[in-house]
Amino acid sequence: MQGMSLIVKKISQIMAPSIFILGMYVVAHGHLTPGGGFAGGVLIAGCFTLLILAYGSSKERSLVFKEKASLIESGGIFLFLFIALLGLIQGTLFFVNIFSRSNPGVPGALFSSGIIPLCNIAIGVEVAAALFAIFITFAIMRFGEKL
Amino acid sequence: MVSALIPLIGLMICGAVIALETKDLLSGIISLGIIGFALTIVFLILQAPDLAIVQIIIETLTLIILIAAVLKTTIKDSIESLKARKVILWVAGLVCVAAFIFASLKAFADISAFGSPVLRMAEYYLSNGVTGTGAVNLVAAIILDFRAYDTLGEATVLFTSVAGVVAVLRKKGRT
């Protein structure tokens, strides 16, 4: 996939860090403000998609990106399952909010509400890598055609 | 408030019909975008900012992905059908639409008013959400604490769809 013009490159260079920071903020504050792991993950994936579309990518680099995105996506869903299994390890139920009972924290603070922020982070990693993997797979498919 | 939804829903239906009937793939995808962005405004009017955020971001990203996949293709949808078959399809479609409208009117008469749910679990979530989980955002408290199994299933659906895309569009096996 070829890159776009100089104007698009410069604008996306300015915008991409802001989009990335906004995605991180939405993931981290998912238990306080509207948003959460899903919305923040899509924002992070959109940041990478914007950079790939603006700057272009060779076929070999895209294949490396695809492998890494698949790996990180599997890691994200594994992390989510591991957080769910913490309840079983502790001796209670699957998906029980183990930190919420012992150390609830102040409602409204960033470090509160037990495993909910951890689940948000795991889902954010999974969604970001999943959508980027779908995009980069379509991009690799376009390389095979004779344009 | 709810009456403002009627022109938006009409716009969404128009977008869906245009997306079905147009011959050009790119025009069809852009018409699908009408549905998504109108749905964002519907979610905002119904006071669901969580869903509105997810909908507008997902809609933008899927439009970009689909346009990147379709751009520069010269494939046109070719709809060719006989006249007799067309008449049968129209009649069957009208009968189905009439049956759907009739069943919807019967169903709408039975459900409770907007904002007063039948299930008692919703009241429990609303009154005990903050004290039970400590999360101020009640949507996060429901989807990640009370109903975390649903979220696990949702994440598994996304994982499976990515596995399907990667498996179908892989280089090996395509000749």
Short mmCIF file of C-alpha atoms in Angstrom, two decimals:
data_model
loop_
_atom_site.label_atom_id
_atom_site.label_comp_id
_atom_site.label_asym_id
_atom_site.label_seq_id
_atom_site.Cartn_x
_atom_site.Cartn_y
_atom_site.Cartn_z
CA MET A 1 0.00 0.00 0.00
CA GLN A 2 1.43 3.37 -1.02
CA GLY A 3 1.42 6.40 1.20
CA MET A 4 -0.56 9.56 0.60
CA SER A 5 0.52 13.15 -0.07
CA LEU A 6 2.67 15.34 2.16
CA ILE A 7 -0.33 17.18 3.62
CA VAL A 8 -1.99 13.95 4.75
CA LYS A 9 1.29 12.69 6.20
CA LYS A 10 1.88 15.86 8.22
CA ILE A 11 -1.72 16.08 9.53
CA SER A 12 -1.73 12.41 10.57
CA GLN A 13 1.68 12.88 12.21
CA ILE A 14 0.15 15.65 14.34
CA MET A 15 -3.13 13.86 15.04
CA ALA A 16 -1.96 10.31 15.74
CA PRO A 17 -0.38 10.90 19.19
CA SER A 18 -3.51 12.73 20.37
CA ILE A 19 -5.74 9.87 19.20
CA PHE A 20 -3.48 7.36 20.95
CA ILE A 21 -3.51 9.32 24.24
CA LEU A 22 -7.31 9.69 24.02
CA GLY A 23 -7.62 5.93 23.53
CA MET A 24 -5.44 5.24 26.57
CA TYR A 25 -7.51 7.72 28.61
CA VAL A 26 -10.81 6.12 27.58
CA VAL A 27 -9.49 2.65 28.47
CA ALA A 28 -8.06 3.72 31.83
CA HIS A 29 -11.15 5.72 32.90
CA GLY A 30 -13.65 3.14 31.68
CA HIS A 31 -15.12 2.66 35.16
CA LEU A 32 -15.55 6.43 35.72
CA THR A 33 -16.65 7.99 32.43
CA PRO A 34 -18.52 6.72 29.36
CA GLY A 35 -16.35 4.54 27.20
CA GLY A 36 -14.37 1.57 28.37
CA GLY A 37 -12.15 -1.10 26.91
CA PHE A 38 -14.05 -1.51 23.67
CA ALA A 39 -14.23 2.17 22.66
CA GLY A 40 -10.66 2.90 23.75
CA GLY A 41 -9.33 -0.16 21.96
CA VAL A 42 -11.00 0.90 18.73
CA LEU A 43 -9.46 4.38 19.12
CA ILE A 44 -5.97 2.88 19.51
CA ALA A 45 -6.52 0.64 16.48
CA GLY A 46 -7.69 3.69 14.53
CA CYS A 47 -4.47 5.51 15.37
CA PHE A 48 -2.35 2.72 13.86
CA THR A 49 -4.70 2.40 10.88
CA LEU A 50 -4.37 6.15 10.21
CA LEU A 51 -0.57 5.93 10.26
CA ILE A 52 -0.50 2.90 7.94
CA LEU A 53 -2.91 4.56 5.49
CA ALA A 54 -1.00 7.85 5.46
CA TYR A 55 2.57 6.54 5.31
CA GLY A 56 2.05 3.26 3.46
CA SER A 57 3.69 -0.05 4.21
CA SER A 58 5.59 -2.69 2.32
CA LYS A 59 4.34 -6.26 2.09
CA GLU A 60 7.03 -7.70 4.36
CA ARG A 61 6.42 -5.15 7.11
CA SER A 62 2.68 -5.75 6.87
CA LEU A 63 3.21 -9.48 7.37
CA VAL A 64 5.29 -8.75 10.49
CA PHE A 65 2.55 -6.38 11.75
CA LYS A 66 -0.08 -9.09 11.17
CA GLU A 67 1.88 -11.69 13.14
CA LYS A 68 2.43 -9.29 16.03
CA ALA A 69 -1.19 -8.15 16.07
CA SER A 70 -2.46 -11.74 16.18
CA LEU A 71 -0.07 -12.51 19.04
CA ILE A 72 -1.08 -9.44 21.07
CA GLU A 73 -4.77 -10.16 20.46
CA SER A 74 -4.41 -13.69 21.80
CA GLY A 75 -2.50 -12.27 24.76
CA GLY A 76 -5.29 -9.81 25.49
CA ILE A 77 -8.05 -12.39 25.62
CA PHE A 78 -5.77 -14.68 27.66
CA LEU A 79 -5.25 -11.84 30.15
CA PHE A 80 -9.02 -11.36 30.41
CA LEU A 81 -9.54 -15.07 31.11
CA PHE A 82 -6.71 -15.01 33.67
CA ILE A 83 -8.36 -12.12 35.54
CA ALA A 84 -11.58 -14.15 35.54
CA LEU A 85 -9.72 -17.20 36.85
CA LEU A 86 -8.27 -15.21 39.78
CA GLY A 87 -11.54 -15.81 41.62
CA LEU A 88 -11.18 -19.57 41.22
CA ILE A 89 -7.54 -19.39 42.34
CA GLN A 90 -8.58 -17.48 45.45
CA GLY A 91 -11.21 -20.10 46.22
CA THR A 92 -14.45 -18.31 45.26
CA LEU A 93 -16.32 -18.17 41.96
CA PHE A 94 -15.37 -17.54 38.34
CA PHE A 95 -15.40 -13.80 37.51
CA VAL A 96 -15.93 -12.70 41.11
CA ASN A 97 -14.65 -9.18 41.83
CA ILE A 98 -11.94 -10.25 44.28
CA PHE A 99 -10.39 -6.85 45.10
CA SER A 100 -13.76 -5.14 45.52
CA ARG A 101 -14.60 -6.91 48.79
CA SER A 102 -11.25 -6.59 50.58
CA ASN A 103 -10.11 -3.18 49.33
CA PRO A 104 -12.97 -1.31 47.61
CA GLY A 105 -11.34 2.12 47.35
CA VAL A 106 -13.19 5.44 47.11
CA PRO A 107 -15.90 5.43 44.40
CA GLY A 108 -14.84 7.93 41.76
CA ALA A 109 -11.12 7.48 42.29
CA LEU A 110 -8.95 6.07 39.50
CA PHE A 111 -7.82 3.11 41.62
CA SER A 112 -11.17 1.73 42.72
CA SER A 113 -13.80 -0.88 41.89
CA GLY A 114 -11.58 -3.98 42.01
CA ILE A 115 -10.98 -5.89 38.79
CA ILE A 116 -13.09 -3.67 36.51
CA PRO A 117 -10.16 -1.43 35.36
CA LEU A 118 -8.00 -4.52 34.83
CA CYS A 119 -10.72 -6.11 32.69
CA ASN A 120 -11.01 -2.84 30.75
CA ILE A 121 -7.28 -2.86 30.01
CA ALA A 122 -7.39 -6.51 28.88
CA ILE A 123 -10.37 -5.85 26.60
CA GLY A 124 -8.70 -2.70 25.24
CA VAL A 125 -5.56 -4.65 24.28
CA GLU A 126 -7.65 -7.38 22.66
CA VAL A 127 -9.93 -5.06 20.68
CA ALA A 128 -7.09 -2.80 19.48
CA ALA A 129 -5.02 -5.74 18.23
CA ALA A 130 -8.06 -7.48 16.72
CA LEU A 131 -9.24 -4.54 14.62
CA PHE A 132 -5.70 -3.71 13.52
CA ALA A 133 -5.23 -7.37 12.52
CA ILE A 134 -8.40 -7.23 10.40
CA PHE A 135 -7.24 -4.02 8.70
CA ILE A 136 -3.73 -5.25 8.00
CA THR A 137 -5.10 -8.55 6.63
CA PHE A 138 -7.22 -6.62 4.13
CA ALA A 139 -4.19 -4.51 3.24
CA ILE A 140 -2.09 -7.64 2.61
CA MET A 141 -4.87 -9.06 0.46
CA ARG A 142 -4.68 -5.92 -1.72
CA PHE A 143 -0.97 -6.60 -2.42
CA GLY A 144 -1.84 -9.82 -4.22
CA GLU A 145 -3.94 -8.09 -6.86
CA LYS A 146 -2.65 -6.60 -10.05
CA LEU A 147 -3.60 -2.95 -9.76
CA MET B 1 -37.92 13.47 22.78
CA VAL B 2 -38.80 10.11 21.31
CA SER B 3 -40.75 11.70 18.46
CA ALA B 4 -37.47 13.16 17.16
CA LEU B 5 -36.44 9.59 16.39
CA ILE B 6 -38.95 9.19 13.55
CA PRO B 7 -37.10 11.26 10.88
CA LEU B 8 -33.82 9.62 11.92
CA ILE B 9 -35.30 6.15 11.52
CA GLY B 10 -36.70 7.18 8.13
CA LEU B 11 -33.21 8.35 7.12
CA MET B 12 -31.76 5.01 8.21
CA ILE B 13 -34.32 3.09 6.17
CA CYS B 14 -33.54 5.27 3.14
CA GLY B 15 -29.82 4.57 3.57
CA ALA B 16 -30.44 0.83 3.80
CA VAL B 17 -32.60 0.82 0.65
CA ILE B 18 -30.03 2.84 -1.30
CA ALA B 19 -27.23 0.53 -0.10
CA LEU B 20 -29.20 -2.46 -1.37
CA GLU B 21 -30.30 -1.00 -4.68
CA THR B 22 -27.20 0.83 -5.88
CA LYS B 23 -24.96 -0.87 -8.42
CA ASP B 24 -21.65 0.61 -7.29
CA LEU B 25 -19.98 -1.04 -4.30
CA LEU B 26 -18.42 2.21 -3.01
CA SER B 27 -21.78 4.01 -3.06
CA GLY B 28 -23.30 1.10 -1.16
CA ILE B 29 -20.66 1.29 1.56
CA ILE B 30 -21.11 5.05 1.93
CA SER B 31 -24.86 4.55 2.21
CA LEU B 32 -24.22 2.04 4.98
CA GLY B 33 -22.37 4.85 6.75
CA ILE B 34 -25.63 6.85 6.83
CA ILE B 35 -27.21 4.08 8.93
CA GLY B 36 -24.33 4.01 11.40
CA PHE B 37 -24.07 7.74 11.98
CA ALA B 38 -27.84 8.16 12.26
CA LEU B 39 -27.79 5.36 14.83
CA THR B 40 -25.20 7.37 16.80
CA ILE B 41 -27.62 10.31 17.02
CA VAL B 42 -30.40 7.91 18.05
CA PHE B 43 -28.24 6.61 20.91
CA LEU B 44 -27.47 10.19 21.98
CA ILE B 45 -31.16 11.12 22.01
CA LEU B 46 -31.92 8.00 24.08
CA GLN B 47 -29.20 9.11 26.57
CA ALA B 48 -26.73 6.28 26.05
CA PRO B 49 -23.33 7.97 25.65
CA ASP B 50 -21.40 4.72 26.07
CA LEU B 51 -23.10 3.17 23.06
CA ALA B 52 -22.84 6.40 21.08
CA ILE B 53 -19.06 6.57 21.57
CA VAL B 54 -18.58 2.93 20.56
CA GLN B 55 -20.93 3.29 17.59
CA ILE B 56 -19.30 6.40 16.11
CA ILE B 57 -15.75 5.03 16.46
CA ILE B 58 -16.62 1.58 15.12
CA GLU B 59 -18.57 3.10 12.23
CA THR B 60 -15.66 5.33 11.20
CA LEU B 61 -13.11 2.54 11.41
CA THR B 62 -15.23 -0.03 9.56
CA LEU B 63 -15.99 2.50 6.83
CA ILE B 64 -12.25 3.15 6.42
CA ILE B 65 -11.49 -0.59 6.33
CA LEU B 66 -14.27 -1.36 3.85
CA ILE B 67 -13.36 1.57 1.59
CA ALA B 68 -9.70 0.51 1.68
CA ALA B 69 -10.80 -2.99 0.68
CA VAL B 70 -13.18 -1.86 -2.08
CA LEU B 71 -11.34 1.17 -3.50
CA LYS B 72 -10.16 0.87 -7.11
CA THR B 73 -12.07 -2.37 -7.63
CA THR B 74 -14.13 -2.35 -10.79
CA ILE B 75 -16.61 -4.97 -9.64
CA LYS B 76 -20.20 -3.93 -10.19
CA ASP B 77 -23.16 -5.65 -8.66
CA SER B 78 -25.16 -7.26 -11.42
CA ILE B 79 -28.81 -7.80 -10.62
CA GLU B 80 -30.57 -9.54 -13.48
CA SER B 81 -33.86 -11.26 -12.93
CA LEU B 82 -36.87 -12.27 -14.94
CA LYS B 83 -40.03 -10.21 -14.87
CA ALA B 84 -42.20 -12.99 -13.48
CA ARG B 85 -39.73 -13.63 -10.68
CA LYS B 86 -39.66 -9.89 -9.93
CA VAL B 87 -43.44 -9.80 -9.49
CA ILE B 88 -43.31 -12.78 -7.13
CA LEU B 89 -40.54 -11.14 -5.12
CA TRP B 90 -42.47 -7.87 -4.82
CA VAL B 91 -45.64 -9.64 -3.68
CA ALA B 92 -43.73 -11.76 -1.15
CA GLY B 93 -41.92 -8.71 0.15
CA LEU B 94 -45.10 -6.71 0.60
CA VAL B 95 -46.79 -9.61 2.41
CA CYS B 96 -43.81 -9.97 4.74
CA VAL B 97 -43.72 -6.21 5.47
CA ALA B 98 -47.46 -6.19 6.23
CA ALA B 99 -47.12 -9.18 8.57
CA PHE B 100 -44.14 -7.52 10.29
CA ILE B 101 -46.01 -4.23 10.83
CA PHE B 102 -49.08 -6.07 12.15
CA ALA B 103 -47.01 -8.15 14.61
CA SER B 104 -45.06 -5.05 15.72
CA LEU B 105 -48.24 -3.11 16.46
CA LYS B 106 -49.55 -6.03 18.53
CA ALA B 107 -46.23 -6.27 20.36
CA PHE B 108 -45.88 -2.53 21.03
CA ALA B 109 -49.29 -2.51 22.69
CA ASP B 110 -48.08 -5.05 25.23
CA ILE B 111 -44.64 -3.79 26.28
CA SER B 112 -44.34 -1.30 29.14
CA ALA B 113 -43.69 2.40 28.66
CA PHE B 114 -40.27 3.82 27.84
CA GLY B 115 -38.10 4.08 30.97
CA SER B 116 -40.04 1.68 33.21
CA PRO B 117 -38.60 -1.80 32.70
CA VAL B 118 -40.46 -4.97 33.57
CA LEU B 119 -37.46 -6.85 34.96
CA ARG B 120 -36.76 -6.26 38.65
CA MET B 121 -33.02 -6.95 38.16
CA ALA B 122 -32.61 -3.49 36.61
CA GLU B 123 -33.76 -1.80 39.82
CA TYR B 124 -31.31 -3.92 41.80
CA TYR B 125 -28.46 -2.89 39.49
CA LEU B 126 -29.42 0.79 39.72
CA SER B 127 -29.63 0.87 43.52
CA ASN B 128 -26.72 -1.44 44.39
CA GLY B 129 -24.32 -0.79 41.50
CA VAL B 130 -22.02 1.71 43.19
CA THR B 131 -21.98 0.10 46.64
CA GLY B 132 -21.57 -3.42 45.23
CA THR B 133 -18.72 -2.79 42.83
CA GLY B 134 -17.32 0.69 43.54
CA ALA B 135 -17.51 1.72 39.89
CA VAL B 136 -19.15 5.10 39.26
CA ASN B 137 -19.95 4.31 35.62
CA LEU B 138 -22.91 1.95 36.01
CA VAL B 139 -22.53 0.53 32.51
CA ALA B 140 -19.01 -0.65 33.34
CA ALA B 141 -20.26 -2.08 36.62
CA ILE B 142 -22.91 -4.11 34.80
CA ILE B 143 -20.90 -5.37 31.84
CA LEU B 144 -17.74 -6.20 33.81
CA ASP B 145 -19.08 -7.27 37.19
CA PHE B 146 -22.71 -8.38 37.19
CA ARG B 147 -22.74 -9.60 33.59
CA ALA B 148 -19.07 -10.38 32.99
CA TYR B 149 -19.91 -13.67 31.27
CA ASP B 150 -21.61 -11.70 28.48
CA THR B 151 -18.48 -9.62 27.99
CA LEU B 152 -16.37 -12.76 27.84
CA GLY B 153 -18.66 -14.10 25.11
CA GLU B 154 -18.42 -10.80 23.24
CA ALA B 155 -14.61 -10.84 23.38
CA THR B 156 -14.68 -14.45 22.15
CA VAL B 157 -16.89 -13.42 19.21
CA LEU B 158 -14.36 -10.76 18.21
CA PHE B 159 -11.49 -13.26 18.58
CA THR B 160 -13.32 -15.79 16.41
CA SER B 161 -14.11 -13.21 13.73
CA VAL B 162 -10.45 -12.17 13.52
CA ALA B 163 -9.44 -15.83 13.27
CA GLY B 164 -11.97 -16.25 10.46
CA VAL B 165 -10.74 -13.20 8.54
CA VAL B 166 -7.10 -14.23 8.88
CA ALA B 167 -7.91 -17.79 7.82
CA VAL B 168 -10.06 -16.86 4.80
CA LEU B 169 -7.76 -14.13 3.46
CA ARG B 170 -4.48 -15.96 3.95
CA LYS B 171 -2.03 -16.28 1.11
CA LYS B 172 -1.58 -20.05 1.23
CA GLY B 173 -4.38 -22.00 -0.32
CA ARG B 174 -5.46 -19.18 -2.62
CA THR B 175 -4.42 -20.05 -6.13
#
